[in-house]
Amino acid sequence: MRFSSGRALRDQRAHAVTFFGMSGVGKTSLAGLLQKHDWFQYSVDYRIGTRYMDEHIVDNFKREAMRNPFLRQLLRSDSIYIRSNISFENLSPLSTYLGKPGDPERGGLSFDEYRRRQAQHRVAEIRALLDVPEFIERAKDIYGYSHFVCDSGGSLCEVVDPYDEHDPVLRCLADHTALVYIRGTPAHTRMLVDRFRAHPKPMYYNPAFLDAKWTEYKSLRGIVHDEQVDPDDFAVWGFEQLLAHRIPLYEAIASRYGYVIDMNDVPGVYTESDLLDLVARTIDAQVTA
């Protein structure tokens, strides 16, 4: 969704925006702020975890429960019920399911299993993103919301081709929403790496990138067998590689389809009007550039 001017954005009776960018730049904060101003908030990660990955996640819980003789008996007699309790604020069941590859004694998954789960996530994320037009209509029809905000995951750039003008996901999002890239800073990137190093967590990788980095990591560490890999060490190393890989992809998406705001401007946004003014100024600057 492109605009001829900031006023054209302002004059819209119904707004629809998709925020994208790295973790921690303010996507969810801005989406939550708009939700308080009577916008429908659509979390892509929540949709993935509750609609498209829920059975995979719960089945994994059950496999773990079956290892315990006490829980095994209760589960087989249908005496207990196991489910995932994902929320906008707590996506741990989804990230835990994705896991990290490497030594099983240190909590790692076999690389084949890790790739299988990554592939499941890719399909789920694409489907969740393609659901945006449906949810724009559902938000209006069921709940009476005129405005819609999509809080996309940090891996949006991994499941699309920003250099393909016919990419179905990007075309879908651009046709129905204004794509707004929240650009991080070098200091923020360093903070993300430091935070990740302290608490490594599962991530999603484009499959070709994952295969290349898995091979490169083992070569750098002199590792022959997959099960020798320290899952946390690979996660930290891979995360740093991933950040460098994602930045030009985000930039390409914004250049072709959307608009860019800086994460340093986000703390100054307190109201819906503040945000619309910020995006409108960005549009005007882009039009006159």
PDB file of N, CA and C in Angstrom, residues 138-182:
ATOM      1  N   ARG A 138     -12.186 -10.018   8.968  1.00  0.00           N
ATOM      2  CA  ARG A 138     -12.770 -10.575  10.192  1.00  0.00           C
ATOM      3  C   ARG A 138     -12.796  -9.542  11.304  1.00  0.00           C
ATOM      4  N   ALA A 139     -11.726  -8.767  11.416  1.00  0.00           N
ATOM      5  CA  ALA A 139     -11.669  -7.737  12.452  1.00  0.00           C
ATOM      6  C   ALA A 139     -12.798  -6.729  12.276  1.00  0.00           C
ATOM      7  N   LYS A 140     -13.085  -6.410  11.021  1.00  0.00           N
ATOM      8  CA  LYS A 140     -14.154  -5.454  10.732  1.00  0.00           C
ATOM      9  C   LYS A 140     -15.531  -6.079  10.913  1.00  0.00           C
ATOM     10  N   ASP A 141     -15.697  -7.286  10.376  1.00  0.00           N
ATOM     11  CA  ASP A 141     -17.008  -7.933  10.368  1.00  0.00           C
ATOM     12  C   ASP A 141     -17.447  -8.406  11.749  1.00  0.00           C
ATOM     13  N   ILE A 142     -16.534  -9.013  12.494  1.00  0.00           N
ATOM     14  CA  ILE A 142     -16.900  -9.595  13.786  1.00  0.00           C
ATOM     15  C   ILE A 142     -16.806  -8.581  14.923  1.00  0.00           C
ATOM     16  N   TYR A 143     -15.690  -7.829  14.945  1.00  0.00           N
ATOM     17  CA  TYR A 143     -15.431  -6.969  16.103  1.00  0.00           C
ATOM     18  C   TYR A 143     -15.670  -5.480  15.838  1.00  0.00           C
ATOM     19  N   GLY A 144     -15.875  -5.118  14.592  1.00  0.00           N
ATOM     20  CA  GLY A 144     -16.135  -3.718  14.280  1.00  0.00           C
ATOM     21  C   GLY A 144     -14.909  -2.830  14.266  1.00  0.00           C
ATOM     22  N   TYR A 145     -13.720  -3.421  14.078  1.00  0.00           N
ATOM     23  CA  TYR A 145     -12.492  -2.627  14.004  1.00  0.00           C
ATOM     24  C   TYR A 145     -12.306  -2.075  12.593  1.00  0.00           C
ATOM     25  N   SER A 146     -12.066  -0.782  12.499  1.00  0.00           N
ATOM     26  CA  SER A 146     -11.772  -0.177  11.202  1.00  0.00           C
ATOM     27  C   SER A 146     -10.284  -0.239  10.874  1.00  0.00           C
ATOM     28  N   HIS A 147      -9.452  -0.270  11.925  1.00  0.00           N
ATOM     29  CA  HIS A 147      -8.005  -0.205  11.739  1.00  0.00           C
ATOM     30  C   HIS A 147      -7.346  -1.517  12.140  1.00  0.00           C
ATOM     31  N   PHE A 148      -6.244  -1.825  11.458  1.00  0.00           N
ATOM     32  CA  PHE A 148      -5.596  -3.129  11.608  1.00  0.00           C
ATOM     33  C   PHE A 148      -4.091  -2.953  11.636  1.00  0.00           C
ATOM     34  N   VAL A 149      -3.427  -3.641  12.584  1.00  0.00           N
ATOM     35  CA  VAL A 149      -1.960  -3.613  12.626  1.00  0.00           C
ATOM     36  C   VAL A 149      -1.445  -5.043  12.696  1.00  0.00           C
ATOM     37  N   CYS A 150      -0.512  -5.343  11.803  1.00  0.00           N
ATOM     38  CA  CYS A 150       0.128  -6.659  11.764  1.00  0.00           C
ATOM     39  C   CYS A 150       1.515  -6.542  12.376  1.00  0.00           C
ATOM     40  N   ASP A 151       1.737  -7.288  13.455  1.00  0.00           N
ATOM     41  CA  ASP A 151       3.038  -7.370  14.113  1.00  0.00           C
ATOM     42  C   ASP A 151       3.738  -8.605  13.561  1.00  0.00           C
ATOM     43  N   SER A 152       4.607  -8.394  12.564  1.00  0.00           N
ATOM     44  CA  SER A 152       5.254  -9.538  11.914  1.00  0.00           C
ATOM     45  C   SER A 152       6.444 -10.011  12.732  1.00  0.00           C
ATOM     46  N   GLY A 153       6.865 -11.235  12.497  1.00  0.00           N
ATOM     47  CA  GLY A 153       8.029 -11.771  13.181  1.00  0.00           C
ATOM     48  C   GLY A 153       9.311 -11.280  12.538  1.00  0.00           C
ATOM     49  N   GLY A 154      10.417 -11.415  13.267  1.00  0.00           N
ATOM     50  CA  GLY A 154      11.700 -10.988  12.738  1.00  0.00           C
ATOM     51  C   GLY A 154      12.141 -11.784  11.524  1.00  0.00           C
ATOM     52  N   SER A 155      11.531 -12.949  11.320  1.00  0.00           N
ATOM     53  CA  SER A 155      11.942 -13.816  10.206  1.00  0.00           C
ATOM     54  C   SER A 155      11.131 -13.592   8.936  1.00  0.00           C
ATOM     55  N   LEU A 156      10.337 -12.525   8.894  1.00  0.00           N
ATOM     56  CA  LEU A 156       9.591 -12.220   7.668  1.00  0.00           C
ATOM     57  C   LEU A 156      10.505 -12.244   6.444  1.00  0.00           C
ATOM     58  N   CYS A 157      11.679 -11.625   6.576  1.00  0.00           N
ATOM     59  CA  CYS A 157      12.583 -11.522   5.425  1.00  0.00           C
ATOM     60  C   CYS A 157      13.157 -12.861   4.997  1.00  0.00           C
ATOM     61  N   GLU A 158      13.010 -13.897   5.841  1.00  0.00           N
ATOM     62  CA  GLU A 158      13.551 -15.218   5.525  1.00  0.00           C
ATOM     63  C   GLU A 158      12.591 -16.072   4.693  1.00  0.00           C
ATOM     64  N   VAL A 159      11.316 -15.686   4.651  1.00  0.00           N
ATOM     65  CA  VAL A 159      10.327 -16.514   3.950  1.00  0.00           C
ATOM     66  C   VAL A 159       9.807 -15.839   2.682  1.00  0.00           C
ATOM     67  N   VAL A 160      10.444 -14.722   2.302  1.00  0.00           N
ATOM     68  CA  VAL A 160      10.059 -14.013   1.076  1.00  0.00           C
ATOM     69  C   VAL A 160      11.308 -13.757   0.234  1.00  0.00           C
ATOM     70  N   ASP A 161      11.081 -13.353  -1.010  1.00  0.00           N
ATOM     71  CA  ASP A 161      12.177 -12.931  -1.887  1.00  0.00           C
ATOM     72  C   ASP A 161      11.951 -11.454  -2.206  1.00  0.00           C
ATOM     73  N   PRO A 162      12.644 -10.543  -1.502  1.00  0.00           N
ATOM     74  CA  PRO A 162      12.394  -9.114  -1.713  1.00  0.00           C
ATOM     75  C   PRO A 162      12.796  -8.615  -3.088  1.00  0.00           C
ATOM     76  N   TYR A 163      13.540  -9.429  -3.839  1.00  0.00           N
ATOM     77  CA  TYR A 163      13.986  -9.022  -5.168  1.00  0.00           C
ATOM     78  C   TYR A 163      13.049  -9.521  -6.266  1.00  0.00           C
ATOM     79  N   ASP A 164      12.007 -10.244  -5.856  1.00  0.00           N
ATOM     80  CA  ASP A 164      11.017 -10.760  -6.802  1.00  0.00           C
ATOM     81  C   ASP A 164       9.753  -9.918  -6.690  1.00  0.00           C
ATOM     82  N   GLU A 165       9.458  -9.142  -7.723  1.00  0.00           N
ATOM     83  CA  GLU A 165       8.291  -8.260  -7.654  1.00  0.00           C
ATOM     84  C   GLU A 165       6.975  -9.037  -7.611  1.00  0.00           C
ATOM     85  N   HIS A 166       7.029 -10.336  -7.871  1.00  0.00           N
ATOM     86  CA  HIS A 166       5.822 -11.149  -7.833  1.00  0.00           C
ATOM     87  C   HIS A 166       5.769 -12.057  -6.604  1.00  0.00           C
ATOM     88  N   ASP A 167       6.656 -11.824  -5.626  1.00  0.00           N
ATOM     89  CA  ASP A 167       6.631 -12.652  -4.424  1.00  0.00           C
ATOM     90  C   ASP A 167       5.224 -12.609  -3.823  1.00  0.00           C
ATOM     91  N   PRO A 168       4.571 -13.778  -3.643  1.00  0.00           N
ATOM     92  CA  PRO A 168       3.166 -13.780  -3.241  1.00  0.00           C
ATOM     93  C   PRO A 168       2.919 -13.203  -1.848  1.00  0.00           C
ATOM     94  N   VAL A 169       3.839 -13.439  -0.908  1.00  0.00           N
ATOM     95  CA  VAL A 169       3.639 -12.925   0.445  1.00  0.00           C
ATOM     96  C   VAL A 169       3.784 -11.406   0.472  1.00  0.00           C
ATOM     97  N   LEU A 170       4.824 -10.895  -0.122  1.00  0.00           N
ATOM     98  CA  LEU A 170       5.025  -9.448  -0.120  1.00  0.00           C
ATOM     99  C   LEU A 170       3.943  -8.724  -0.918  1.00  0.00           C
ATOM    100  N   ARG A 171       3.521  -9.334  -2.026  1.00  0.00           N
ATOM    101  CA  ARG A 171       2.441  -8.718  -2.796  1.00  0.00           C
ATOM    102  C   ARG A 171       1.160  -8.669  -1.958  1.00  0.00           C
ATOM    103  N   CYS A 172       0.894  -9.745  -1.238  1.00  0.00           N
ATOM    104  CA  CYS A 172      -0.298  -9.803  -0.383  1.00  0.00           C
ATOM    105  C   CYS A 172      -0.253  -8.714   0.678  1.00  0.00           C
ATOM    106  N   LEU A 173       0.876  -8.610   1.375  1.00  0.00           N
ATOM    107  CA  LEU A 173       1.001  -7.609   2.441  1.00  0.00           C
ATOM    108  C   LEU A 173       0.947  -6.193   1.877  1.00  0.00           C
ATOM    109  N   ALA A 174       1.638  -5.961   0.746  1.00  0.00           N
ATOM    110  CA  ALA A 174       1.682  -4.622   0.165  1.00  0.00           C
ATOM    111  C   ALA A 174       0.333  -4.203  -0.419  1.00  0.00           C
ATOM    112  N   ASP A 175      -0.436  -5.150  -0.899  1.00  0.00           N
ATOM    113  CA  ASP A 175      -1.748  -4.832  -1.465  1.00  0.00           C
ATOM    114  C   ASP A 175      -2.771  -4.465  -0.396  1.00  0.00           C
ATOM    115  N   HIS A 176      -2.570  -4.962   0.826  1.00  0.00           N
ATOM    116  CA  HIS A 176      -3.587  -4.778   1.867  1.00  0.00           C
ATOM    117  C   HIS A 176      -3.135  -3.950   3.056  1.00  0.00           C
ATOM    118  N   THR A 177      -1.814  -3.704   3.171  1.00  0.00           N
ATOM    119  CA  THR A 177      -1.319  -2.925   4.302  1.00  0.00           C
ATOM    120  C   THR A 177      -0.180  -2.010   3.856  1.00  0.00           C
ATOM    121  N   ALA A 178       0.109  -1.012   4.683  1.00  0.00           N
ATOM    122  CA  ALA A 178       1.311  -0.203   4.487  1.00  0.00           C
ATOM    123  C   ALA A 178       2.446  -0.893   5.230  1.00  0.00           C
ATOM    124  N   LEU A 179       3.497  -1.234   4.523  1.00  0.00           N
ATOM    125  CA  LEU A 179       4.642  -1.920   5.128  1.00  0.00           C
ATOM    126  C   LEU A 179       5.600  -0.881   5.722  1.00  0.00           C
ATOM    127  N   VAL A 180       5.829  -0.979   7.020  1.00  0.00           N
ATOM    128  CA  VAL A 180       6.682  -0.015   7.715  1.00  0.00           C
ATOM    129  C   VAL A 180       7.848  -0.762   8.358  1.00  0.00           C
ATOM    130  N   TYR A 181       9.034  -0.480   7.875  1.00  0.00           N
ATOM    131  CA  TYR A 181      10.261  -1.082   8.399  1.00  0.00           C
ATOM    132  C   TYR A 181      10.802  -0.209   9.531  1.00  0.00           C
ATOM    133  N   ILE A 182      10.973  -0.808  10.705  1.00  0.00           N
ATOM    134  CA  ILE A 182      11.573  -0.092  11.831  1.00  0.00           C
ATOM    135  C   ILE A 182      13.055  -0.444  11.828  1.00  0.00           C
TER     136      ILE A 182
END
